[in-house]
Amino acid sequence: MAFPLEHHDIRTNGVTLHVAQCGPANGPLVVLLHGFPEFWYSWRHQIAELAAAGYRVWVPDQRGYNRSEKPAGISAYQLKQLGADVLGLLDAAGVAQAAVVGHDWGGIVAWWLAAWHPERISRAAILNVPHPAVLGQAARKVPRQLLKSWYVFFFQLPWLPEWLFRRRQFRFGRGVLRGTSRTGTFSSEDLVRYVAAWNQPRALTSMISWYRAALRQPSRTGRVSIPLLLLWGKQDAFLEPRLAALSLQQCAQGQLVYFEQATHWLHQEEPAAVNRHLLDFLRPGLPVSFPV
């Protein structure tokens, strides 16, 4: 059964987030969290599949992105605030517990939620981003990662990253997506949508503020006790594959699946395989949400 894609504005944790929703109203809740420099649309290949399997799928533009609110100041983008946004979405949905799936920065939020709020998060699936503690130790344990993380330090500069990203009709952003993914992953129509999201007022500064807050106001993330699935494309231009294996040491019930030919944009390059892994992982825990 095909379900329509709905768009709602949800108030949570003092901000209003745009949330795409799909699936049966009474289905177990799964929240999909995008990364940088994306928005809800990055999960376009997963939404309908999860909805058809009976899940109620909520896919927010996280704070600072696309149609969601963009509070001023770097402190507004601390990890605790980003996690609290998701907990507020669970409250708005009227559920005490749900599953969460995150990619890139959305995965960092998912790691934090899984570690600190296992009473609210039943299962977590994370794509191509390591446990934050592992990422913090990467320069010592995986020296090559320091070179791959050059952009994190560049983003700490004022105004220059925004200027570079925006110039020549967002050539930098478009180049990042196409230059680090397999050919055909991002169509011309996809890039039109991304440019429209980046062009929202204050969006670029808000998006980059996630990186600025991470280094200036770091938040600790503990070990994860709940079931966790880590999916990882080995051809990631930004993150070393070894970080995934190291991240399993932070999990009591962790599973790791490598994709040999996939890049950082795993769920858009291998949607059928990713969807199969997600459904297999989520299914044993049905129901993954229940009313408050």
mmCIF file of C-alpha atoms in Angstrom:
data_model
loop_
_atom_site.group_PDB
_atom_site.id
_atom_site.type_symbol
_atom_site.label_atom_id
_atom_site.label_comp_id
_atom_site.label_asym_id
_atom_site.label_seq_id
_atom_site.Cartn_x
_atom_site.Cartn_y
_atom_site.Cartn_z
ATOM 1 C CA MET A 1 0.000 0.000 0.000
ATOM 2 C CA ALA A 2 1.335 3.422 -0.958
ATOM 3 C CA PHE A 3 1.084 6.194 1.593
ATOM 4 C CA PRO A 4 1.145 9.916 0.766
ATOM 5 C CA LEU A 5 4.062 12.057 1.871
ATOM 6 C CA GLU A 6 2.884 14.661 4.384
ATOM 7 C CA HIS A 7 4.617 17.864 5.456
ATOM 8 C CA HIS A 8 4.121 19.274 8.942
ATOM 9 C CA ASP A 9 5.632 21.965 11.141
ATOM 10 C CA ILE A 10 6.277 20.577 14.623
ATOM 11 C CA ARG A 11 7.163 22.608 17.708
ATOM 12 C CA THR A 12 9.922 20.968 19.744
ATOM 13 C CA ASN A 13 12.540 22.117 22.249
ATOM 14 C CA GLY A 14 11.808 25.800 21.601
ATOM 15 C CA VAL A 15 12.086 25.619 17.796
ATOM 16 C CA THR A 16 9.785 24.712 14.921
ATOM 17 C CA LEU A 17 10.981 21.926 12.646
ATOM 18 C CA HIS A 18 9.641 20.975 9.256
ATOM 19 C CA VAL A 19 8.949 17.234 9.315
ATOM 20 C CA ALA A 20 8.109 15.054 6.331
ATOM 21 C CA GLN A 21 5.885 12.171 7.435
ATOM 22 C CA CYS A 22 4.677 8.978 5.814
ATOM 23 C CA GLY A 23 3.103 5.663 6.721
ATOM 24 C CA PRO A 24 0.164 4.456 8.812
ATOM 25 C CA ALA A 25 -0.747 6.820 11.638
ATOM 26 C CA ASN A 26 -0.652 4.022 14.203
ATOM 27 C CA GLY A 27 2.544 2.394 12.910
ATOM 28 C CA PRO A 28 5.690 2.091 15.049
ATOM 29 C CA LEU A 29 7.618 5.351 14.824
ATOM 30 C CA VAL A 30 10.972 5.537 13.033
ATOM 31 C CA VAL A 31 12.801 8.891 12.897
ATOM 32 C CA LEU A 32 15.295 9.446 10.053
ATOM 33 C CA LEU A 33 18.000 12.065 10.680
ATOM 34 C CA HIS A 34 19.933 13.573 7.785
ATOM 35 C CA GLY A 35 23.493 14.877 7.798
ATOM 36 C CA PHE A 36 25.467 17.762 6.293
ATOM 37 C CA PRO A 37 24.780 19.373 3.846
ATOM 38 C CA GLU A 38 21.470 17.642 3.291
ATOM 39 C CA PHE A 39 17.831 17.788 4.437
ATOM 40 C CA TRP A 40 14.863 15.436 4.713
ATOM 41 C CA TYR A 41 15.051 14.626 0.993
ATOM 42 C CA SER A 42 18.251 12.610 1.481
ATOM 43 C CA TRP A 43 16.062 9.758 2.793
ATOM 44 C CA ARG A 44 13.849 9.727 -0.321
ATOM 45 C CA HIS A 45 14.797 6.102 -1.098
ATOM 46 C CA GLN A 46 13.951 4.859 2.410
ATOM 47 C CA ILE A 47 10.726 6.669 3.323
ATOM 48 C CA ALA A 48 8.260 4.790 1.129
ATOM 49 C CA GLU A 49 9.862 1.386 1.841
ATOM 50 C CA LEU A 50 9.642 1.829 5.596
ATOM 51 C CA ALA A 51 6.101 3.172 5.347
ATOM 52 C CA ALA A 52 5.030 0.218 3.202
ATOM 53 C CA ALA A 53 6.422 -2.114 5.868
ATOM 54 C CA GLY A 54 4.036 -0.569 8.390
ATOM 55 C CA TYR A 55 6.189 2.072 10.064
ATOM 56 C CA ARG A 56 5.204 5.654 10.733
ATOM 57 C CA VAL A 57 8.196 7.563 9.372
ATOM 58 C CA TRP A 58 9.138 11.067 10.553
ATOM 59 C CA VAL A 59 11.933 12.801 8.658
ATOM 60 C CA PRO A 60 12.776 16.255 10.015
ATOM 61 C CA ASP A 61 14.819 19.010 8.505
ATOM 62 C CA GLN A 62 17.034 19.321 11.557
ATOM 63 C CA ARG A 63 17.424 22.745 13.142
ATOM 64 C CA GLY A 64 19.233 25.174 10.873
ATOM 65 C CA TYR A 65 18.371 23.278 7.689
ATOM 66 C CA ASN A 66 15.992 23.935 4.803
ATOM 67 C CA ARG A 67 12.494 24.817 6.083
ATOM 68 C CA SER A 68 13.197 24.379 9.794
ATOM 69 C CA GLU A 69 13.873 27.206 12.233
ATOM 70 C CA LYS A 70 17.397 28.605 12.341
ATOM 71 C CA PRO A 71 18.167 29.996 15.802
ATOM 72 C CA ALA A 72 21.046 32.459 16.023
ATOM 73 C CA GLY A 73 24.288 31.736 17.841
ATOM 74 C CA ILE A 74 26.660 28.792 17.860
ATOM 75 C CA SER A 75 25.455 27.578 21.263
ATOM 76 C CA ALA A 76 22.045 26.800 19.735
ATOM 77 C CA TYR A 77 23.692 23.933 17.833
ATOM 78 C CA GLN A 78 25.228 22.014 20.714
ATOM 79 C CA LEU A 79 24.694 18.275 20.524
ATOM 80 C CA LYS A 80 22.449 18.273 23.590
ATOM 81 C CA GLN A 81 20.118 20.733 21.859
ATOM 82 C CA LEU A 82 20.079 18.677 18.670
ATOM 83 C CA GLY A 83 19.226 15.548 20.628
ATOM 84 C CA ALA A 84 16.547 17.351 22.619
ATOM 85 C CA ASP A 85 14.892 18.329 19.327
ATOM 86 C CA VAL A 86 14.400 14.644 18.507
ATOM 87 C CA LEU A 87 13.113 13.796 21.971
ATOM 88 C CA GLY A 88 10.585 16.592 21.529
ATOM 89 C CA LEU A 89 9.461 15.046 18.255
ATOM 90 C CA LEU A 90 8.781 11.783 20.074
ATOM 91 C CA ASP A 91 6.709 13.733 22.580
ATOM 92 C CA ALA A 92 4.824 15.444 19.741
ATOM 93 C CA ALA A 93 4.145 12.052 18.160
ATOM 94 C CA GLY A 94 2.737 10.830 21.463
ATOM 95 C CA VAL A 95 5.151 7.903 21.863
ATOM 96 C CA ALA A 96 7.413 6.989 24.732
ATOM 97 C CA GLN A 97 9.956 5.168 22.575
ATOM 98 C CA ALA A 98 10.937 4.934 18.922
ATOM 99 C CA ALA A 99 13.687 3.773 16.600
ATOM 100 C CA VAL A 100 16.116 6.269 15.118
ATOM 101 C CA VAL A 101 18.203 6.092 11.938
ATOM 102 C CA GLY A 102 20.927 8.666 11.290
ATOM 103 C CA HIS A 103 23.491 9.453 8.602
ATOM 104 C CA ASP A 104 26.560 11.684 9.007
ATOM 105 C CA TRP A 105 25.648 14.442 11.516
ATOM 106 C CA GLY A 106 22.259 12.812 11.946
ATOM 107 C CA GLY A 107 24.199 9.733 13.005
ATOM 108 C CA ILE A 108 26.093 11.746 15.628
ATOM 109 C CA VAL A 109 22.730 12.813 17.056
ATOM 110 C CA ALA A 110 21.573 9.188 16.958
ATOM 111 C CA TRP A 111 24.706 8.028 18.811
ATOM 112 C CA TRP A 112 24.055 10.621 21.531
ATOM 113 C CA LEU A 113 20.406 9.660 21.859
ATOM 114 C CA ALA A 114 21.202 5.951 21.995
ATOM 115 C CA ALA A 115 23.814 6.499 24.698
ATOM 116 C CA TRP A 116 21.979 8.906 26.972
ATOM 117 C CA HIS A 117 18.305 8.097 26.365
ATOM 118 C CA PRO A 118 17.880 4.329 25.974
ATOM 119 C CA GLU A 119 14.500 4.697 27.670
ATOM 120 C CA ARG A 120 13.315 6.664 24.611
ATOM 121 C CA ILE A 121 15.297 4.994 21.817
ATOM 122 C CA SER A 122 14.622 1.295 21.285
ATOM 123 C CA ARG A 123 17.024 0.718 18.400
ATOM 124 C CA ALA A 124 19.482 2.868 16.469
ATOM 125 C CA ALA A 125 20.830 2.408 12.945
ATOM 126 C CA ILE A 126 23.727 4.638 11.952
ATOM 127 C CA LEU A 127 25.269 5.177 8.525
ATOM 128 C CA ASN A 128 28.841 6.281 7.903
ATOM 129 C CA VAL A 129 29.657 8.131 11.067
ATOM 130 C CA PRO A 130 31.578 6.784 14.087
ATOM 131 C CA HIS A 131 30.799 7.033 17.767
ATOM 132 C CA PRO A 132 31.743 10.596 18.839
ATOM 133 C CA ALA A 133 34.330 9.313 21.342
ATOM 134 C CA VAL A 134 36.045 7.384 18.552
ATOM 135 C CA LEU A 135 35.970 10.424 16.291
ATOM 136 C CA GLY A 136 37.601 12.470 19.043
ATOM 137 C CA GLN A 137 40.438 9.936 19.275
ATOM 138 C CA ALA A 138 40.809 9.514 15.518
ATOM 139 C CA ALA A 139 43.934 11.645 15.135
ATOM 140 C CA ARG A 140 45.776 9.327 17.539
ATOM 141 C CA LYS A 141 44.336 5.964 16.540
ATOM 142 C CA VAL A 142 43.794 6.577 12.808
ATOM 143 C CA PRO A 143 46.268 9.299 11.729
ATOM 144 C CA ARG A 144 44.981 9.387 8.129
ATOM 145 C CA GLN A 145 41.656 10.650 9.465
ATOM 146 C CA LEU A 146 43.217 13.992 10.378
ATOM 147 C CA LEU A 147 43.813 14.754 6.710
ATOM 148 C CA LYS A 148 40.289 13.751 5.791
ATOM 149 C CA SER A 149 38.885 16.078 8.468
ATOM 150 C CA TRP A 150 40.426 19.264 7.025
ATOM 151 C CA TYR A 151 37.019 20.800 6.357
ATOM 152 C CA VAL A 152 36.038 20.588 10.047
ATOM 153 C CA PHE A 153 38.842 23.012 10.880
ATOM 154 C CA PHE A 154 38.110 25.185 7.842
ATOM 155 C CA PHE A 155 34.505 25.547 9.016
ATOM 156 C CA GLN A 156 35.724 27.159 12.239
ATOM 157 C CA LEU A 157 36.660 30.313 10.288
ATOM 158 C CA PRO A 158 34.155 33.194 10.207
ATOM 159 C CA TRP A 159 32.233 34.011 6.989
ATOM 160 C CA LEU A 160 34.773 32.433 4.573
ATOM 161 C CA PRO A 161 33.176 28.947 4.506
ATOM 162 C CA GLU A 162 29.764 30.467 3.785
ATOM 163 C CA TRP A 163 31.223 32.596 0.979
ATOM 164 C CA LEU A 164 32.993 29.630 -0.616
ATOM 165 C CA PHE A 165 29.939 27.409 -0.346
ATOM 166 C CA ARG A 166 27.612 29.990 -1.915
ATOM 167 C CA ARG A 167 29.769 31.398 -4.721
ATOM 168 C CA ARG A 168 29.016 30.548 -8.344
ATOM 169 C CA GLN A 169 25.547 29.186 -7.553
ATOM 170 C CA PHE A 170 26.746 26.842 -4.786
ATOM 171 C CA ARG A 171 29.379 25.223 -6.960
ATOM 172 C CA PHE A 172 31.302 24.044 -3.883
ATOM 173 C CA GLY A 173 28.308 22.261 -2.370
ATOM 174 C CA ARG A 174 27.285 20.698 -5.664
ATOM 175 C CA GLY A 175 30.868 19.602 -6.226
ATOM 176 C CA VAL A 176 31.083 17.965 -2.810
ATOM 177 C CA LEU A 177 28.009 15.839 -3.460
ATOM 178 C CA ARG A 178 28.926 14.754 -6.967
ATOM 179 C CA GLY A 179 32.689 14.617 -6.461
ATOM 180 C CA THR A 180 32.546 12.247 -3.481
ATOM 181 C CA SER A 181 29.724 9.949 -4.635
ATOM 182 C CA ARG A 182 29.370 7.333 -7.327
ATOM 183 C CA THR A 183 28.364 8.606 -10.749
ATOM 184 C CA GLY A 184 24.604 9.111 -11.019
ATOM 185 C CA THR A 185 23.924 9.238 -7.286
ATOM 186 C CA PHE A 186 22.774 12.869 -7.404
ATOM 187 C CA SER A 187 20.739 13.821 -10.470
ATOM 188 C CA SER A 188 20.416 17.352 -11.789
ATOM 189 C CA GLU A 189 16.914 17.482 -10.299
ATOM 190 C CA ASP A 190 18.304 16.403 -6.932
ATOM 191 C CA LEU A 191 20.879 19.193 -7.001
ATOM 192 C CA VAL A 192 18.186 21.765 -7.803
ATOM 193 C CA ARG A 193 16.435 20.693 -4.601
ATOM 194 C CA TYR A 194 19.653 20.872 -2.589
ATOM 195 C CA VAL A 195 20.484 24.346 -3.877
ATOM 196 C CA ALA A 196 16.997 25.526 -2.943
ATOM 197 C CA ALA A 197 17.528 24.194 0.595
ATOM 198 C CA TRP A 198 20.966 25.832 0.907
ATOM 199 C CA ASN A 199 19.549 29.097 -0.375
ATOM 200 C CA GLN A 200 17.051 29.429 2.487
ATOM 201 C CA PRO A 201 17.737 32.555 4.596
ATOM 202 C CA ARG A 202 20.482 31.946 7.210
ATOM 203 C CA ALA A 203 20.730 28.283 6.218
ATOM 204 C CA LEU A 204 24.455 28.132 5.434
ATOM 205 C CA THR A 205 25.585 29.744 8.668
ATOM 206 C CA SER A 206 23.190 27.589 10.670
ATOM 207 C CA MET A 207 24.345 24.392 8.966
ATOM 208 C CA ILE A 208 28.010 25.179 9.501
ATOM 209 C CA SER A 209 27.281 26.147 13.111
ATOM 210 C CA TRP A 210 26.902 22.436 13.871
ATOM 211 C CA TYR A 211 30.654 22.084 13.237
ATOM 212 C CA ARG A 212 31.543 25.251 15.086
ATOM 213 C CA ALA A 213 29.604 24.179 18.163
ATOM 214 C CA ALA A 214 31.142 20.690 18.088
ATOM 215 C CA LEU A 215 34.693 21.987 18.551
ATOM 216 C CA ARG A 216 33.963 24.974 20.787
ATOM 217 C CA GLN A 217 31.351 23.366 23.037
ATOM 218 C CA PRO A 218 31.900 19.588 22.846
ATOM 219 C CA SER A 219 29.411 17.150 24.396
ATOM 220 C CA ARG A 220 30.392 13.751 25.766
ATOM 221 C CA THR A 221 28.693 10.632 24.410
ATOM 222 C CA GLY A 222 28.777 7.437 26.491
ATOM 223 C CA ARG A 223 28.555 3.741 25.701
ATOM 224 C CA VAL A 224 25.462 2.357 23.979
ATOM 225 C CA SER A 225 23.474 -0.447 25.569
ATOM 226 C CA ILE A 226 20.566 -0.734 23.100
ATOM 227 C CA PRO A 227 20.717 -2.709 19.820
ATOM 228 C CA LEU A 228 22.667 -0.726 17.228
ATOM 229 C CA LEU A 229 23.306 -1.347 13.538
ATOM 230 C CA LEU A 230 26.240 0.408 11.862
ATOM 231 C CA LEU A 231 26.264 0.488 8.048
ATOM 232 C CA TRP A 232 29.424 1.795 6.382
ATOM 233 C CA GLY A 233 30.483 2.521 2.811
ATOM 234 C CA LYS A 234 34.224 1.827 2.639
ATOM 235 C CA GLN A 235 34.916 4.372 -0.113
ATOM 236 C CA ASP A 236 34.002 7.274 2.185
ATOM 237 C CA ALA A 237 36.029 10.368 1.257
ATOM 238 C CA PHE A 238 35.583 11.881 4.715
ATOM 239 C CA LEU A 239 35.841 9.038 7.240
ATOM 240 C CA GLU A 240 38.203 6.074 7.511
ATOM 241 C CA PRO A 241 36.567 2.602 7.555
ATOM 242 C CA ARG A 242 38.514 1.572 10.664
ATOM 243 C CA LEU A 243 36.501 4.080 12.684
ATOM 244 C CA ALA A 244 33.468 1.842 12.240
ATOM 245 C CA ALA A 245 35.159 -1.173 13.825
ATOM 246 C CA LEU A 246 36.448 0.974 16.682
ATOM 247 C CA SER A 247 32.914 2.260 17.245
ATOM 248 C CA LEU A 248 31.631 -1.251 17.921
ATOM 249 C CA GLN A 249 33.761 -1.243 21.080
ATOM 250 C CA GLN A 250 31.356 1.422 22.387
ATOM 251 C CA CYS A 251 28.337 -0.864 21.901
ATOM 252 C CA ALA A 252 26.955 -3.670 24.030
ATOM 253 C CA GLN A 253 24.775 -4.972 21.164
ATOM 254 C CA GLY A 254 26.408 -3.637 18.007
ATOM 255 C CA GLN A 255 26.382 -4.995 14.445
ATOM 256 C CA LEU A 256 28.585 -3.710 11.615
ATOM 257 C CA VAL A 257 28.032 -4.158 7.879
ATOM 258 C CA TYR A 258 30.583 -2.834 5.398
ATOM 259 C CA PHE A 259 29.712 -1.976 1.794
ATOM 260 C CA GLU A 260 32.902 -2.381 -0.230
ATOM 261 C CA GLN A 261 32.018 -0.106 -3.168
ATOM 262 C CA ALA A 262 29.782 2.487 -1.489
ATOM 263 C CA THR A 263 30.883 5.961 -0.442
ATOM 264 C CA HIS A 264 29.773 8.308 2.323
ATOM 265 C CA TRP A 265 26.374 8.587 0.602
ATOM 266 C CA LEU A 266 25.594 4.928 1.213
ATOM 267 C CA HIS A 267 21.805 5.085 1.537
ATOM 268 C CA GLN A 268 21.505 6.908 -1.778
ATOM 269 C CA GLU A 269 23.912 4.638 -3.653
ATOM 270 C CA GLU A 270 22.725 1.280 -2.284
ATOM 271 C CA PRO A 271 19.092 1.961 -1.339
ATOM 272 C CA ALA A 272 17.798 -1.591 -1.843
ATOM 273 C CA ALA A 273 20.511 -3.165 0.321
ATOM 274 C CA VAL A 274 20.282 -0.446 2.976
ATOM 275 C CA ASN A 275 16.503 -0.782 3.125
ATOM 276 C CA ARG A 276 16.784 -4.551 3.503
ATOM 277 C CA HIS A 277 19.246 -4.200 6.386
ATOM 278 C CA LEU A 278 17.090 -1.569 8.079
ATOM 279 C CA LEU A 279 13.929 -3.659 7.824
ATOM 280 C CA ASP A 280 15.692 -6.782 9.071
ATOM 281 C CA PHE A 281 17.140 -4.827 11.998
ATOM 282 C CA LEU A 282 13.928 -3.062 12.963
ATOM 283 C CA ARG A 283 11.607 -6.042 12.571
ATOM 284 C CA PRO A 284 12.765 -8.085 15.602
ATOM 285 C CA GLY A 285 11.877 -5.176 17.845
ATOM 286 C CA LEU A 286 8.286 -4.671 16.704
ATOM 287 C CA PRO A 287 6.645 -2.699 18.078
ATOM 288 C CA VAL A 288 9.421 -0.102 18.436
ATOM 289 C CA SER A 289 7.129 2.592 19.784
ATOM 290 C CA PHE A 290 4.203 2.625 22.135
ATOM 291 C CA PRO A 291 1.869 5.328 23.442
ATOM 292 C CA VAL A 292 2.815 7.408 26.447
#
